[in-house]
XYZ file of C-alpha atoms in Angstrom:
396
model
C -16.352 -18.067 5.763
C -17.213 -14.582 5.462
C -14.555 -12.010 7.261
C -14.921 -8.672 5.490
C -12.729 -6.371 3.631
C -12.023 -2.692 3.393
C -9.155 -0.876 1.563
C -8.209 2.915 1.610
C -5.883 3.721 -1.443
C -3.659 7.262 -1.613
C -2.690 9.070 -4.465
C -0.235 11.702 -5.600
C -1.930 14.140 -7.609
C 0.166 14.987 -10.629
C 0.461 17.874 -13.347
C 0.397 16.066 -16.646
C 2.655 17.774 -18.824
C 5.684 18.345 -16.383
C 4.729 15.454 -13.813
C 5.067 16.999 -10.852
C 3.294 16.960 -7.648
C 0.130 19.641 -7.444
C -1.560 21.014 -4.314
C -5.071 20.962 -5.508
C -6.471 18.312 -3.591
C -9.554 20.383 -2.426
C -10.417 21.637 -5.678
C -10.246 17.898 -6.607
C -12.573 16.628 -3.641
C -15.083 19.079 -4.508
C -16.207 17.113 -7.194
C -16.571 13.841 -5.540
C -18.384 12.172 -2.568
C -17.038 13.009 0.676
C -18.111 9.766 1.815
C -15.536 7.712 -0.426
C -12.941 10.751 -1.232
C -11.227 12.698 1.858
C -7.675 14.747 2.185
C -4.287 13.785 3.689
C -1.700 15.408 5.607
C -0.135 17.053 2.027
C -2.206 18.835 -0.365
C -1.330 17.223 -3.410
C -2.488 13.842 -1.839
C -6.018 12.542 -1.983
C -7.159 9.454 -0.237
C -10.324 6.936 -1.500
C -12.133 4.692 0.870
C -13.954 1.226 -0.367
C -16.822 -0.381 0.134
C -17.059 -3.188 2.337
C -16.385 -6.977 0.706
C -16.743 -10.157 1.567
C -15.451 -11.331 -2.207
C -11.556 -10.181 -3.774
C -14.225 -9.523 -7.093
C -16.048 -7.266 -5.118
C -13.369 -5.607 -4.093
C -11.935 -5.098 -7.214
C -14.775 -3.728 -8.863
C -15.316 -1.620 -6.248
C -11.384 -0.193 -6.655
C -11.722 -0.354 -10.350
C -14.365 2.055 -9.754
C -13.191 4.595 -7.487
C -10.114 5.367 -9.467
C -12.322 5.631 -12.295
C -13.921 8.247 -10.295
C -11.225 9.918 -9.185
C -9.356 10.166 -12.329
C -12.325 12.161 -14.038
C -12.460 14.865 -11.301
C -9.000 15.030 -12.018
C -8.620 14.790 -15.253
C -11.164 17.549 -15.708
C -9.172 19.872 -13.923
C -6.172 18.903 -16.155
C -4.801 16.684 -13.369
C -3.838 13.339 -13.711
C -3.833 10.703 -10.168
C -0.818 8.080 -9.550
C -0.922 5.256 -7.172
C 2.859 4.845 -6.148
C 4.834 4.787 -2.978
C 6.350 7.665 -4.727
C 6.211 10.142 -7.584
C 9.732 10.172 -9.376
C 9.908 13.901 -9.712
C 8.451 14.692 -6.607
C 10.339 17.646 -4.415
C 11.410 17.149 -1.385
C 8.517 19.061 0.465
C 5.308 19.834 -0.949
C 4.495 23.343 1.157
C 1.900 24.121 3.446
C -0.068 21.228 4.935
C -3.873 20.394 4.586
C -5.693 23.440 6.387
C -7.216 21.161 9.366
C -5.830 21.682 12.693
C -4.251 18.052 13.412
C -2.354 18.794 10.480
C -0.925 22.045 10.999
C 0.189 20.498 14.506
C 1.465 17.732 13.160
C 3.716 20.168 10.702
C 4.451 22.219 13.506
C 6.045 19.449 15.337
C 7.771 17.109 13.137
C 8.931 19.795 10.910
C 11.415 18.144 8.288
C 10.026 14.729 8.742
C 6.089 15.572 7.982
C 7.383 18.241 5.187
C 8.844 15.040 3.103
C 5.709 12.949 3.628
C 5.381 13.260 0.256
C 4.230 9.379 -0.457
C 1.304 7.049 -1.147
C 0.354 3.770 1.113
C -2.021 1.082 0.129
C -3.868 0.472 3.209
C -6.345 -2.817 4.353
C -8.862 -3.570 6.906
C -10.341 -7.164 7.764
C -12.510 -7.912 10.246
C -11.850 -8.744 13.780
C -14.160 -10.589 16.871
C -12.244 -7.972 18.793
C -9.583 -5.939 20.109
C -7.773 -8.865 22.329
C -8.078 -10.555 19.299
C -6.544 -8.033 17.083
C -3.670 -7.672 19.357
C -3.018 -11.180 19.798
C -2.489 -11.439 15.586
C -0.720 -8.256 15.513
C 2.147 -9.842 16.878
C 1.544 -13.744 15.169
C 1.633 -11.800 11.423
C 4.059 -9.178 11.987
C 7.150 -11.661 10.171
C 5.310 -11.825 7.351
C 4.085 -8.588 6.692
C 7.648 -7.571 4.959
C 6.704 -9.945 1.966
C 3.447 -7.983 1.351
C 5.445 -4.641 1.404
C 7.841 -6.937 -0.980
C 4.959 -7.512 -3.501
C 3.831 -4.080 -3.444
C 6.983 -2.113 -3.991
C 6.466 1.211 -6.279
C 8.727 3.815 -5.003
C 12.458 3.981 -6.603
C 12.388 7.420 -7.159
C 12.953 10.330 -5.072
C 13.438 14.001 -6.523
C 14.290 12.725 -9.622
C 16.995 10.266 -8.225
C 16.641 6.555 -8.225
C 17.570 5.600 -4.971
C 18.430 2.337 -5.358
C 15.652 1.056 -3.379
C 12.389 -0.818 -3.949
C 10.090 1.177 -1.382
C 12.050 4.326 -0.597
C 8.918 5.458 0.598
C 9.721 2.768 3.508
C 12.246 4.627 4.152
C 10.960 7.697 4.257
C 8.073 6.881 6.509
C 9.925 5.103 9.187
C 10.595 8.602 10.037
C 8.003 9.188 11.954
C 8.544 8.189 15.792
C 5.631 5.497 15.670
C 6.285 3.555 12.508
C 7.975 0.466 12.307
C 7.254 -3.471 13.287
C 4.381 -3.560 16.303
C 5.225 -5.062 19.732
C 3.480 -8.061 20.895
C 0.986 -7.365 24.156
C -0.381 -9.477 26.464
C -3.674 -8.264 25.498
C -5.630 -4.967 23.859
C -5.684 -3.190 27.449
C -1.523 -3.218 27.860
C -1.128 -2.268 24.062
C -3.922 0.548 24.387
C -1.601 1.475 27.961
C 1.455 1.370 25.911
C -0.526 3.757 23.084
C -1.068 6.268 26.188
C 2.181 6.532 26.969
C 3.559 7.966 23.863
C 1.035 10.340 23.871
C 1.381 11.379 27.364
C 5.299 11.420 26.672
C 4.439 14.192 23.686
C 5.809 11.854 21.381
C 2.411 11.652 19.150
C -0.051 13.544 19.304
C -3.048 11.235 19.482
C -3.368 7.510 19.207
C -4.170 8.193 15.086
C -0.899 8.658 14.607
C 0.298 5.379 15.806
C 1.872 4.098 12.574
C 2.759 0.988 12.943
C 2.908 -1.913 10.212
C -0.263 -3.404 11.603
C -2.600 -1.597 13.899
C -6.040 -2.250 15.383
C -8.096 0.111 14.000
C -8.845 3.044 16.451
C -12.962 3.047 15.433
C -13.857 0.068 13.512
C -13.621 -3.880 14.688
C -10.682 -4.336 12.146
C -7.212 -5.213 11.906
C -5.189 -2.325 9.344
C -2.320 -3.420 7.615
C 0.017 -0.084 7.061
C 3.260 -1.544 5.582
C 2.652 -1.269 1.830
C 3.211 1.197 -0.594
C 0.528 2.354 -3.280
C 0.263 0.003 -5.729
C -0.300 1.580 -9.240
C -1.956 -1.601 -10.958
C -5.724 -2.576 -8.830
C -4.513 -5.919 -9.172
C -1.440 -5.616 -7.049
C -4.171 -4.233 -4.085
C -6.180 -7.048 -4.577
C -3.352 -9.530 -3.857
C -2.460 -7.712 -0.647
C -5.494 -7.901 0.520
C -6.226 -11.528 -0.092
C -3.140 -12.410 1.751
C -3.840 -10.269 4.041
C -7.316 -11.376 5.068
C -6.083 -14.752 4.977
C -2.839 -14.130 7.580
C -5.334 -12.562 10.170
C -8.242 -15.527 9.996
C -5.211 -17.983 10.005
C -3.596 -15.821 12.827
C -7.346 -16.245 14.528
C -7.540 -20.140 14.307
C -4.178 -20.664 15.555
C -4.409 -18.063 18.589
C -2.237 -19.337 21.923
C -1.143 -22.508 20.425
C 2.382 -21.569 20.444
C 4.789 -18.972 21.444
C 4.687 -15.254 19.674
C 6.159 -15.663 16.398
C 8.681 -13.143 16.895
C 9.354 -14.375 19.889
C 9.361 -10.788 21.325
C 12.932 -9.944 19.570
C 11.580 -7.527 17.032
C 15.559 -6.036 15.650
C 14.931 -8.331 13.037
C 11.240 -7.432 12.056
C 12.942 -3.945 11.396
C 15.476 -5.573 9.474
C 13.345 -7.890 7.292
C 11.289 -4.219 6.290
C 14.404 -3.188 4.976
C 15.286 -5.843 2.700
C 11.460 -5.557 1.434
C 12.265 -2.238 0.583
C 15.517 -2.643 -0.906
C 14.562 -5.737 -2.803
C 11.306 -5.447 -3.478
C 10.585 -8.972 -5.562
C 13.540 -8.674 -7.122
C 16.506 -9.997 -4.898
C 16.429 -11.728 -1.781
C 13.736 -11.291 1.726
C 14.231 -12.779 5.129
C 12.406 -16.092 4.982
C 10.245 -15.932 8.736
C 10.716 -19.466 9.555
C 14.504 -19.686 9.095
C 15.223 -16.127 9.495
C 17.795 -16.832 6.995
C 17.669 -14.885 3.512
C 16.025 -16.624 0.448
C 15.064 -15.389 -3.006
C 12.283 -13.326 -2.941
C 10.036 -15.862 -4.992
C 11.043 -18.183 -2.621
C 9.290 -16.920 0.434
C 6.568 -15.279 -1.417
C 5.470 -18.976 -3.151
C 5.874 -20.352 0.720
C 3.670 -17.486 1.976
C 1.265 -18.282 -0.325
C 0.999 -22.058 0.247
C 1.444 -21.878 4.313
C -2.246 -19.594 3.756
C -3.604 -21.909 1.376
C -6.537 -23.394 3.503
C -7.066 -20.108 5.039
C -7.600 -18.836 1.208
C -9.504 -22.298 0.145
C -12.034 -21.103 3.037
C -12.835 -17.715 1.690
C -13.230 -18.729 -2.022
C -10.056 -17.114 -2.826
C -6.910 -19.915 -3.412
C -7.368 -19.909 -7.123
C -7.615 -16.047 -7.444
C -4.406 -15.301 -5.121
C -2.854 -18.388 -6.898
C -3.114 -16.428 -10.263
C -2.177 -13.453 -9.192
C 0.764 -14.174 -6.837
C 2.186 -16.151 -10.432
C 1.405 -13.079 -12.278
C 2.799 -10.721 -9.876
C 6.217 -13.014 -9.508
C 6.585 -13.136 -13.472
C 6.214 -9.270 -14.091
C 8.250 -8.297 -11.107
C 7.570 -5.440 -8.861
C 6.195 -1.922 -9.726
C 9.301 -0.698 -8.882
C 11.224 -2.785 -11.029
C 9.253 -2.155 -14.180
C 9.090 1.695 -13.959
C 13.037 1.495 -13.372
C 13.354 -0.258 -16.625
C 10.882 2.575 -18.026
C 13.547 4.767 -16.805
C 16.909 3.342 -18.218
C 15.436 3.100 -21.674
C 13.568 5.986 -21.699
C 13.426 8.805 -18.733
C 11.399 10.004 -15.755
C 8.621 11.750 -17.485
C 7.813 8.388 -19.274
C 7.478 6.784 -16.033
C 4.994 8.959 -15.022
C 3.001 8.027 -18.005
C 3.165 4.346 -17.017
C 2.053 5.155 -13.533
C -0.634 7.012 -14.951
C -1.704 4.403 -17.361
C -1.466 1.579 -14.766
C -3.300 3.741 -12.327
C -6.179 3.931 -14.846
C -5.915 0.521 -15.602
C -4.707 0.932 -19.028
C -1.350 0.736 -20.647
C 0.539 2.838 -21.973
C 2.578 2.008 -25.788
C 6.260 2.498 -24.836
C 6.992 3.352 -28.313
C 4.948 6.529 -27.723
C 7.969 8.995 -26.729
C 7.152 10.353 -23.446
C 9.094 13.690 -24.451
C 5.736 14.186 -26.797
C 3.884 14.136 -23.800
C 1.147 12.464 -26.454
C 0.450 9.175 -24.298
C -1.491 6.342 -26.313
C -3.495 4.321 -24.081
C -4.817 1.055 -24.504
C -7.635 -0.349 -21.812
C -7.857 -4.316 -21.976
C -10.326 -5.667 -21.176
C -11.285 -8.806 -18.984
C -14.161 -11.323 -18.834
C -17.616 -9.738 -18.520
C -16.119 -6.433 -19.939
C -14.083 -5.669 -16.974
C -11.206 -3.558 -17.421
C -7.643 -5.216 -16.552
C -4.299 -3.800 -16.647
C -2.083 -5.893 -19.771
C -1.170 -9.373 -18.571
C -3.075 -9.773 -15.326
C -4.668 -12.767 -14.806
C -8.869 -12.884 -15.742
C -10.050 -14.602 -12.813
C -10.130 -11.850 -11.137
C -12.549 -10.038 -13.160
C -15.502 -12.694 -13.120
């Protein structure tokens, strides 16, 4: 089977010695490709755009690489990049926007709620036969997108405070008047109509900002998944995106064989997001089939094994396998920098997120007051470059 594979990564951009956020995205981007690098709504945010894949080792090299990249136009600048649904000392607004119109409208408008956009998404395309078909698995996925934001939970921090939650950046992004769980539409023609309206209402501005959990992409023949935070370790991506790819060609086999599988009730879609982002992998997620809560293991493991023939079909069981067992026995992103956090303090999880961002890791005996990080890169089969305890397969 060969569906392809695209992912577009955001990151905060960071000043090293006091960790916070940085506006200097366009110096940054002036020393890479415009083709792979471009800017976001915030100045201190810079996005990167893969390759397509057809293989999760393709696409992991190719991620692997592109942070590399990144992180040397940054670091020669003195800058440091972080892949997290949040920065833990970020402020609450981050000043002007991005000078490009759309964004400066977009400011304009929202005020309050685009001036604390100050967070990082992990975001994936897979191919699509087409836009009725995209909109049709839109609405068959949408339960069990809340157990990929689970897995990729990196945001407990927010100006400094831990907030208690997994993904605050969830939170913080449900803000906008078009995010949130999708509705399921007959076809791509009443969804495009429904698109329309909000526009024509003055709600959004165009359909680009349509930020829903799962969108059809607006140019390309692709289903985007929106949900997840930035994930600071390439691995975590990597999972995502297998599951991901395997939910929409599974979503594509089964197509009109049964009734919409939120059976257009979508309160609950809403509140299965918000236990993702309170929980992250750490307590308990609504399981999709009973609707009831389970432990977060629980209904990740059953995820995992209700996709297994889609994943057996792209080459890609034993890699997910792996990494959904390594990914369940370190715990979230947010979960480890919180530890990071009680034993230590804020500025050493920035290292960390640095480190993992890199794909290194950092010695936690190294006091992050000393600002004197020790990295160690470790290193996978074939010489690839793994973050400490991930699985090898990956890196064939």
């Amino acid at each position: 089977m060969n569906v392809h594979m695209g992912v577009e990564e955001e990151f905060h951009l960071l000043e090293v010695e006091s960790g916070l956020l940085v506006p200097r995205a366009e110096h940054v981007l002036r020393r890479l490709p415009r083709r792979s690098f471009t800017a976001e709504l915030h100045r201190c945010t810079v996005e990167s755009n893969s390759g397509v894949h057809a293989s999760l080792e393709s696409l992991y090299t190719d991620l692997s690489h592109t942070r590399r990249r990144l992180d040397a136009a940054a670091s020669s600048l003195g800058l440091a990049v972080v892949a997290a649904g949040t920065a833990p000392l970020a402020p609450a607004a981050s000043g002007p926007p991005t000078a490009d119109a759309r964004y400066r409208r977009m400011a304009e408008e929202y005020r309050k709620v685009a001036d604390e956009q100050v967070i990082c998404s992990a975001q994936v395309h897979v191919d699509v036969p087409d836009r009725n078909t995209a909109v049709g698995v839109m609405c068959a996925i949408s339960p069990w997108l809340p157990v990929l934001l689970a897995l990729s939970a990196s945001s407990p921090f927010w100006q400094g405070v831990d907030t208690g939650y997994a993904s605050w950046r969830t939170l913080v992004w449900q803000r906008w008047p078009s995010a949130g769980p999708v509705g399921c539409y007959a076809d791509a023609a009443e969804y495009d109509a429904a698109v329309d309206e909000l526009v024509q209402a003055g709600i959004i501005s165009d359909p680009g900002m349509i930020y829903f959990d799962v969108r059809p992409s607006a140019h390309l023949p692709t289903l985007e998944l929106r949900i997840c935070d930035a994930c600071p370790r390439v691995e975590t991506v990597v999972l995502v995106a297998g599951l991901f790819r395997a939910l929409v060609t599974d979503a594509c086999d089964h197509l009109g064989a049964g009734p919409a599988a939120c059976n257009g009730h979508h309160e609950w879609l809403r509140g299965a997001s918000w236990r993702a982002a309170r929980s992250g992998l750490e307590g308990t997620l609504v399981d999709p089939e009973t609707r009831r809560e389970a432990s977060a293991a629980r209904v990740v493991r059953k995820l995992v094994t209700r996709l297994r023939p889609a994943l057996e079909a792209h080459g890609d069981w034993q890699t997910v396998d792996a990494l959904t067992r390594w990914a369940l026995a370190e715990g979230s992103a947010a979960r480890r920098i919180r530890h990071v956090a009680q034993e230590e303090d804020l500025l050493a999880c920035v290292d960390v997120l640095i480190a993992e961002t890199r794909g290194e890791r950092r010695d936690r005996r190294t006091s992050a007051h000393s600002r004197k990080k020790t990295m160690h890169p470790t290193t996978g089969p074939a010489g690839a470059s793994t973050t400490s305890g991930a699985p090898e397969s990956i890196a064939r």
